[in-house]
mmCIF file of C-alpha atoms in Angstrom:
data_model
loop_
_atom_site.group_PDB
_atom_site.id
_atom_site.type_symbol
_atom_site.label_atom_id
_atom_site.label_comp_id
_atom_site.label_asym_id
_atom_site.label_seq_id
_atom_site.Cartn_x
_atom_site.Cartn_y
_atom_site.Cartn_z
ATOM 1 C CA MET A 174 -9.880 -14.534 -24.487
ATOM 2 C CA ALA A 175 -11.990 -12.262 -22.277
ATOM 3 C CA LEU A 176 -10.238 -10.653 -19.324
ATOM 4 C CA PRO A 177 -11.625 -11.505 -15.858
ATOM 5 C CA GLN A 178 -13.905 -8.894 -14.323
ATOM 6 C CA TYR A 179 -12.954 -9.850 -10.773
ATOM 7 C CA PHE A 180 -10.749 -12.189 -8.732
ATOM 8 C CA THR A 181 -11.814 -14.257 -5.741
ATOM 9 C CA LEU A 182 -9.706 -13.723 -2.624
ATOM 10 C CA ASN A 183 -8.689 -16.481 -0.204
ATOM 11 C CA ASN A 184 -11.597 -15.546 2.086
ATOM 12 C CA GLY A 185 -14.211 -15.754 -0.656
ATOM 13 C CA GLU A 186 -14.555 -11.990 -1.193
ATOM 14 C CA LYS A 187 -14.437 -10.778 -4.793
ATOM 15 C CA VAL A 188 -12.227 -7.890 -5.908
ATOM 16 C CA PRO A 189 -12.816 -6.124 -9.250
ATOM 17 C CA ALA A 190 -9.904 -6.758 -11.589
ATOM 18 C CA VAL A 191 -9.236 -3.103 -12.438
ATOM 19 C CA ALA A 192 -9.039 -0.278 -9.912
ATOM 20 C CA LEU A 193 -8.822 3.477 -10.075
ATOM 21 C CA GLY A 194 -5.611 4.508 -8.326
ATOM 22 C CA THR A 195 -5.844 7.840 -6.496
ATOM 23 C CA PHE A 196 -2.209 8.712 -5.844
ATOM 24 C CA GLN A 197 -1.738 12.449 -6.412
ATOM 25 C CA SER A 198 -1.397 13.790 -9.923
ATOM 26 C CA ASP A 199 0.331 17.006 -10.928
ATOM 27 C CA ASP A 200 -2.862 18.798 -9.842
ATOM 28 C CA GLY A 201 -2.582 17.441 -6.312
ATOM 29 C CA ASN A 202 -5.962 16.367 -4.956
ATOM 30 C CA SER A 203 -8.095 19.118 -6.469
ATOM 31 C CA ARG A 204 -9.721 16.820 -9.016
ATOM 32 C CA VAL A 205 -9.919 13.579 -7.026
ATOM 33 C CA ALA A 206 -13.630 13.766 -6.152
ATOM 34 C CA ALA A 207 -14.646 14.525 -9.734
ATOM 35 C CA THR A 208 -12.309 11.849 -11.085
ATOM 36 C CA VAL A 209 -13.702 9.195 -8.737
ATOM 37 C CA LYS A 210 -17.257 10.067 -9.733
ATOM 38 C CA MET A 211 -16.383 9.986 -13.436
ATOM 39 C CA ALA A 212 -14.612 6.634 -13.099
ATOM 40 C CA LEU A 213 -17.641 5.132 -11.369
ATOM 41 C CA GLU A 214 -19.909 6.526 -14.092
ATOM 42 C CA LEU A 215 -17.662 4.848 -16.692
ATOM 43 C CA GLY A 216 -17.956 1.468 -14.972
ATOM 44 C CA TYR A 217 -15.110 1.297 -12.462
ATOM 45 C CA ARG A 218 -16.147 -0.418 -9.249
ATOM 46 C CA HIS A 219 -12.825 -0.527 -7.375
ATOM 47 C CA VAL A 220 -11.286 2.633 -5.896
ATOM 48 C CA ASP A 221 -7.784 2.304 -4.453
ATOM 49 C CA GLY A 222 -6.631 4.898 -1.925
ATOM 50 C CA ALA A 223 -4.454 5.345 1.142
ATOM 51 C CA ALA A 224 -4.290 7.583 4.183
ATOM 52 C CA THR A 225 -0.843 8.725 3.048
ATOM 53 C CA TYR A 226 -2.309 10.154 -0.168
ATOM 54 C CA ALA A 227 -4.174 12.738 1.954
ATOM 55 C CA ASN A 228 -7.248 12.646 -0.274
ATOM 56 C CA GLU A 229 -9.642 10.199 1.358
ATOM 57 C CA ARG A 230 -12.193 12.941 2.047
ATOM 58 C CA GLU A 231 -12.231 13.667 -1.689
ATOM 59 C CA ILE A 232 -12.560 9.961 -2.502
ATOM 60 C CA GLY A 233 -15.531 9.733 -0.145
ATOM 61 C CA LEU A 234 -17.186 12.752 -1.755
ATOM 62 C CA GLY A 235 -16.748 11.190 -5.196
ATOM 63 C CA ILE A 236 -18.314 7.917 -4.065
ATOM 64 C CA LYS A 237 -21.194 9.686 -2.322
ATOM 65 C CA SER A 238 -21.951 11.885 -5.328
ATOM 66 C CA PHE A 239 -22.271 8.829 -7.588
ATOM 67 C CA GLY A 240 -25.154 7.588 -5.473
ATOM 68 C CA VAL A 241 -25.142 3.790 -5.728
ATOM 69 C CA PRO A 242 -25.430 1.243 -2.902
ATOM 70 C CA ARG A 243 -22.205 0.862 -0.908
ATOM 71 C CA SER A 244 -22.144 -2.868 -1.658
ATOM 72 C CA GLU A 245 -21.557 -2.155 -5.349
ATOM 73 C CA ILE A 246 -18.233 -0.376 -4.794
ATOM 74 C CA PHE A 247 -14.997 -2.019 -3.616
ATOM 75 C CA VAL A 248 -12.838 0.387 -1.593
ATOM 76 C CA THR A 249 -9.192 -0.216 -0.741
ATOM 77 C CA SER A 250 -7.196 1.839 1.761
ATOM 78 C CA LYS A 251 -3.813 1.447 3.430
ATOM 79 C CA LEU A 252 -2.333 1.720 6.913
ATOM 80 C CA PRO A 253 0.169 4.613 7.032
ATOM 81 C CA GLN A 254 3.751 3.977 8.126
ATOM 82 C CA THR A 255 3.099 6.247 11.120
ATOM 83 C CA ALA A 256 0.515 3.812 12.523
ATOM 84 C CA HIS A 257 2.392 0.523 12.761
ATOM 85 C CA HIS A 258 2.223 0.443 16.563
ATOM 86 C CA PRO A 259 -0.370 -2.242 17.414
ATOM 87 C CA GLY A 260 -2.109 0.179 19.764
ATOM 88 C CA VAL A 261 -2.927 2.721 17.041
ATOM 89 C CA VAL A 262 -3.802 0.512 14.050
ATOM 90 C CA ALA A 263 -7.522 0.642 14.841
ATOM 91 C CA LYS A 264 -7.314 4.425 15.345
ATOM 92 C CA ALA A 265 -5.747 4.829 11.905
ATOM 93 C CA LEU A 266 -8.498 2.837 10.205
ATOM 94 C CA GLN A 267 -11.171 4.757 12.091
ATOM 95 C CA GLN A 268 -9.695 8.013 10.789
ATOM 96 C CA THR A 269 -9.761 6.615 7.260
ATOM 97 C CA LEU A 270 -13.403 5.574 7.642
ATOM 98 C CA SER A 271 -14.294 9.003 9.013
ATOM 99 C CA ASP A 272 -12.570 10.722 6.090
ATOM 100 C CA LEU A 273 -14.213 8.413 3.546
ATOM 101 C CA GLY A 274 -17.612 8.665 5.199
ATOM 102 C CA LEU A 275 -17.907 4.865 5.210
ATOM 103 C CA GLU A 276 -18.580 2.210 7.835
ATOM 104 C CA TYR A 277 -16.049 -0.277 6.457
ATOM 105 C CA VAL A 278 -13.415 -0.751 3.771
ATOM 106 C CA ASP A 279 -13.366 -3.813 1.573
ATOM 107 C CA LEU A 280 -9.578 -4.143 1.713
ATOM 108 C CA TYR A 281 -7.032 -2.639 4.119
ATOM 109 C CA LEU A 282 -3.333 -3.006 3.374
ATOM 110 C CA MET A 283 -0.153 -2.494 5.371
ATOM 111 C CA HIS A 284 1.246 0.118 2.990
ATOM 112 C CA PHE A 285 4.949 -0.675 3.550
ATOM 113 C CA PRO A 286 6.840 -2.997 5.910
ATOM 114 C CA HIS A 287 8.811 -0.135 7.494
ATOM 115 C CA ALA A 288 7.542 2.303 10.129
ATOM 116 C CA TYR A 289 8.007 6.002 10.885
ATOM 117 C CA LYS A 290 8.015 7.675 14.268
ATOM 118 C CA ALA A 291 4.921 9.832 14.646
ATOM 119 C CA ASP A 292 3.381 12.498 16.830
ATOM 120 C CA ASN A 293 0.014 12.154 18.571
ATOM 121 C CA ASN A 294 -1.784 13.007 15.334
ATOM 122 C CA LEU A 295 -0.010 10.226 13.428
ATOM 123 C CA GLN A 296 2.051 12.754 11.478
ATOM 124 C CA THR A 297 5.584 11.802 10.489
ATOM 125 C CA ILE A 298 8.343 13.196 12.687
ATOM 126 C CA ARG A 299 11.066 14.655 10.449
ATOM 127 C CA HIS A 300 14.767 14.130 10.934
ATOM 128 C CA PRO A 301 16.375 16.949 12.970
ATOM 129 C CA SER A 302 18.990 17.512 10.255
ATOM 130 C CA GLY A 303 16.372 19.347 8.225
ATOM 131 C CA ASN A 304 16.779 17.054 5.219
ATOM 132 C CA ASN A 305 13.017 16.292 5.176
ATOM 133 C CA LYS A 306 13.654 12.597 5.800
ATOM 134 C CA PRO A 307 11.453 10.629 8.201
ATOM 135 C CA VAL A 308 12.636 9.437 11.594
ATOM 136 C CA ILE A 309 12.496 5.660 11.361
ATOM 137 C CA ASP A 310 10.985 3.500 14.088
ATOM 138 C CA TYR A 311 13.486 0.672 13.754
ATOM 139 C CA GLU A 312 11.817 -1.627 16.280
ATOM 140 C CA LEU A 313 8.438 -1.531 14.552
ATOM 141 C CA SER A 314 10.125 -1.799 11.144
ATOM 142 C CA ARG A 315 11.417 -5.198 12.247
ATOM 143 C CA TYR A 316 8.281 -6.376 14.054
ATOM 144 C CA TYR A 317 5.736 -5.856 11.292
ATOM 145 C CA ALA A 318 4.243 -9.224 12.286
ATOM 146 C CA ALA A 319 2.937 -7.536 15.450
ATOM 147 C CA THR A 320 1.325 -4.849 13.315
ATOM 148 C CA TRP A 321 -0.322 -7.586 11.291
ATOM 149 C CA LYS A 322 -1.813 -9.075 14.466
ATOM 150 C CA ALA A 323 -3.510 -5.745 15.140
ATOM 151 C CA MET A 324 -4.804 -5.681 11.572
ATOM 152 C CA GLU A 325 -6.359 -9.099 12.069
ATOM 153 C CA ALA A 326 -8.541 -7.569 14.783
ATOM 154 C CA LEU A 327 -9.936 -5.145 12.191
ATOM 155 C CA VAL A 328 -11.485 -8.083 10.343
ATOM 156 C CA GLU A 329 -13.049 -9.336 13.550
ATOM 157 C CA SER A 330 -14.545 -5.864 14.134
ATOM 158 C CA GLY A 331 -16.084 -5.822 10.637
ATOM 159 C CA LYS A 332 -14.418 -2.531 9.742
ATOM 160 C CA ALA A 333 -12.183 -4.218 7.157
ATOM 161 C CA ARG A 334 -13.647 -7.058 5.089
ATOM 162 C CA SER A 335 -10.190 -8.217 3.984
ATOM 163 C CA ILE A 336 -6.623 -7.325 4.900
ATOM 164 C CA GLY A 337 -3.413 -7.576 2.943
ATOM 165 C CA LEU A 338 0.072 -6.277 2.283
ATOM 166 C CA SER A 339 1.663 -3.753 -0.016
ATOM 167 C CA ASN A 340 5.308 -3.621 -1.115
ATOM 168 C CA PHE A 341 6.313 -6.774 0.793
ATOM 169 C CA ASN A 342 9.009 -9.061 -0.624
ATOM 170 C CA ILE A 343 9.186 -12.845 -0.215
ATOM 171 C CA LEU A 344 11.405 -12.800 2.879
ATOM 172 C CA LYS A 345 9.143 -10.451 4.842
ATOM 173 C CA THR A 346 5.944 -12.170 3.710
ATOM 174 C CA ARG A 347 7.314 -15.567 4.749
ATOM 175 C CA LYS A 348 8.266 -14.208 8.177
ATOM 176 C CA LEU A 349 4.821 -12.685 8.658
ATOM 177 C CA LEU A 350 3.136 -15.969 7.706
ATOM 178 C CA GLU A 351 4.946 -17.754 10.544
ATOM 179 C CA THR A 352 2.671 -16.112 13.129
ATOM 180 C CA ALA A 353 -0.342 -14.961 11.092
ATOM 181 C CA ASN A 354 -3.799 -16.250 11.908
ATOM 182 C CA ILE A 355 -5.224 -14.611 8.785
ATOM 183 C CA ILE A 356 -3.334 -15.195 5.534
ATOM 184 C CA PRO A 357 -2.971 -11.881 3.662
ATOM 185 C CA ALA A 358 -5.616 -11.659 0.970
ATOM 186 C CA VAL A 359 -3.359 -9.704 -1.385
ATOM 187 C CA ASN A 360 0.095 -8.230 -1.811
ATOM 188 C CA GLN A 361 0.046 -5.045 -3.875
ATOM 189 C CA VAL A 362 3.473 -4.532 -5.434
ATOM 190 C CA GLU A 363 5.160 -2.752 -8.313
ATOM 191 C CA LEU A 364 4.594 -5.047 -11.270
ATOM 192 C CA HIS A 365 5.115 -4.261 -14.946
ATOM 193 C CA PRO A 366 7.085 -5.557 -17.963
ATOM 194 C CA TYR A 367 10.337 -4.185 -16.534
ATOM 195 C CA LEU A 368 9.745 -5.713 -13.088
ATOM 196 C CA PRO A 369 7.704 -8.932 -13.536
ATOM 197 C CA GLN A 370 8.643 -10.319 -10.088
ATOM 198 C CA ALA A 371 8.029 -13.909 -11.219
ATOM 199 C CA GLU A 372 9.378 -15.488 -8.013
ATOM 200 C CA LEU A 373 7.216 -13.298 -5.800
ATOM 201 C CA VAL A 374 4.153 -14.042 -7.924
ATOM 202 C CA ALA A 375 4.813 -17.791 -7.727
ATOM 203 C CA PHE A 376 5.396 -17.643 -3.950
ATOM 204 C CA SER A 377 2.192 -15.665 -3.454
ATOM 205 C CA ARG A 378 0.147 -18.010 -5.600
ATOM 206 C CA LYS A 379 1.445 -20.965 -3.581
ATOM 207 C CA HIS A 380 0.166 -19.371 -0.380
ATOM 208 C CA GLY A 381 -3.158 -18.204 -1.787
ATOM 209 C CA ILE A 382 -2.184 -14.513 -1.844
ATOM 210 C CA LEU A 383 -3.426 -12.518 -4.820
ATOM 211 C CA VAL A 384 -0.795 -10.219 -6.327
ATOM 212 C CA ILE A 385 -2.151 -6.803 -7.319
ATOM 213 C CA ALA A 386 -0.021 -4.640 -9.600
ATOM 214 C CA HIS A 387 0.473 -0.975 -8.887
ATOM 215 C CA GLN A 388 1.676 1.352 -11.681
ATOM 216 C CA PRO A 389 1.519 -1.435 -14.300
ATOM 217 C CA LEU A 390 1.597 0.929 -17.295
ATOM 218 C CA GLU A 391 3.182 4.174 -16.120
ATOM 219 C CA ALA A 392 6.062 4.287 -13.646
ATOM 220 C CA VAL A 393 6.147 6.857 -10.862
ATOM 221 C CA LEU A 394 9.720 7.755 -9.945
ATOM 222 C CA SER A 395 10.046 7.736 -6.174
ATOM 223 C CA GLY A 396 10.779 11.048 -4.491
ATOM 224 C CA PRO A 397 10.960 11.466 -0.695
ATOM 225 C CA TYR A 398 7.201 11.885 -0.209
ATOM 226 C CA GLY A 399 5.609 11.761 -3.630
ATOM 227 C CA PRO A 400 6.056 11.366 -7.377
ATOM 228 C CA MET A 401 8.860 13.103 -9.195
ATOM 229 C CA LYS A 402 8.407 15.049 -12.392
ATOM 230 C CA GLY A 403 9.159 13.300 -15.645
ATOM 231 C CA SER A 404 7.892 9.815 -14.714
ATOM 232 C CA PRO A 405 8.469 7.495 -17.681
ATOM 233 C CA ASP A 406 5.777 5.940 -19.858
ATOM 234 C CA LEU A 407 6.466 2.209 -19.636
ATOM 235 C CA LEU A 408 4.851 1.622 -22.995
ATOM 236 C CA LYS A 409 7.432 3.850 -24.709
ATOM 237 C CA MET A 410 10.612 2.675 -22.992
ATOM 238 C CA THR A 411 13.358 0.586 -24.601
ATOM 239 C CA ARG A 412 13.736 -2.634 -22.568
ATOM 240 C CA SER A 413 16.989 -2.732 -20.554
ATOM 241 C CA GLY A 414 16.470 -5.341 -17.825
ATOM 242 C CA ALA A 415 14.682 -5.196 -14.488
ATOM 243 C CA LEU A 416 13.852 -1.683 -13.308
ATOM 244 C CA ARG A 417 12.269 -0.744 -9.986
ATOM 245 C CA PHE A 418 10.836 2.762 -9.857
ATOM 246 C CA LEU A 419 9.301 2.811 -6.372
ATOM 247 C CA ASP A 420 12.200 2.280 -3.960
ATOM 248 C CA PRO A 421 12.253 4.118 -0.603
ATOM 249 C CA LYS A 422 15.899 3.254 0.131
ATOM 250 C CA PRO A 423 17.304 6.744 -0.714
ATOM 251 C CA HIS A 424 15.147 8.396 1.942
ATOM 252 C CA ILE A 425 14.974 5.695 4.649
ATOM 253 C CA GLY A 426 18.540 4.368 4.457
ATOM 254 C CA PHE A 427 17.903 0.611 4.063
ATOM 255 C CA ASP A 428 16.611 -1.834 1.463
ATOM 256 C CA ILE A 429 13.141 -3.207 2.225
ATOM 257 C CA PHE A 430 13.383 -5.484 -0.825
ATOM 258 C CA ASP A 431 16.532 -7.335 0.322
ATOM 259 C CA GLU A 432 15.797 -11.072 0.097
ATOM 260 C CA GLU A 433 18.932 -12.082 2.049
ATOM 261 C CA ASN A 434 18.563 -9.922 5.170
ATOM 262 C CA ASP A 435 15.417 -8.713 6.897
ATOM 263 C CA GLN A 436 16.287 -5.029 6.944
ATOM 264 C CA PRO A 437 16.700 -2.724 8.778
ATOM 265 C CA ILE A 438 19.606 -4.342 10.574
ATOM 266 C CA ASP A 439 21.101 -1.237 12.207
ATOM 267 C CA ASN A 440 19.293 1.303 14.366
ATOM 268 C CA LYS A 441 20.473 4.371 12.509
ATOM 269 C CA ALA A 442 20.403 5.849 9.039
ATOM 270 C CA PRO A 443 23.550 6.663 7.031
ATOM 271 C CA TRP A 444 22.938 10.380 7.627
ATOM 272 C CA ASP A 445 22.661 10.096 11.443
#
């Protein structure tokens, strides 16, 4: 059976089935532009990035150097955790568009449900203990539905063709749906043979939300702000039950994947 070349989102837009992920490799971002161009030359038409990856300028250069009409390439980006305040969501997307050299993105995702406190340049404020952990904005981490409202305005402006979620569980998605005017087009989550997330997939399908898998073949062990060395090859592992590799709990202090409680509950981290 032939694999689908694209999927149709709940708003009628079509997303190519396979994307080039641009999260930093061991070489940092030095090869991103060349890699994007090569992928497009080989037939990729979906490039997945994020402001947090700090390489959107390189992605834009790779797209520009390929030299095809913008309409032929599907570009995904993500709202950083430092821009969850409704008043700065549009500013964050505008910065992404400026870095990419584009007038719109095809898909814009809320990267995580939790928020960081930020300075005026949307840079993460670090914890005063010097442990390189972010200072959490607990209020915005609970009111992600308000952030979603601001993202809905991006669709109205035409600067984002579709909007969606990333790393949201069932509980948080259900809460967001209670007040959403636009149903998320997608939820991009960790999904692979060791974490099939069948209940989340079924819930999403019921509500017309396409589930997109990140790191489906090679797991990236979660460090505080990037991948850790020695990430396992999922194709070579011995099966030993459900395994989640991307989990921010060690460096934010609460479990965003808790299906019983909408965390964070407290207003401080264990190390405060």
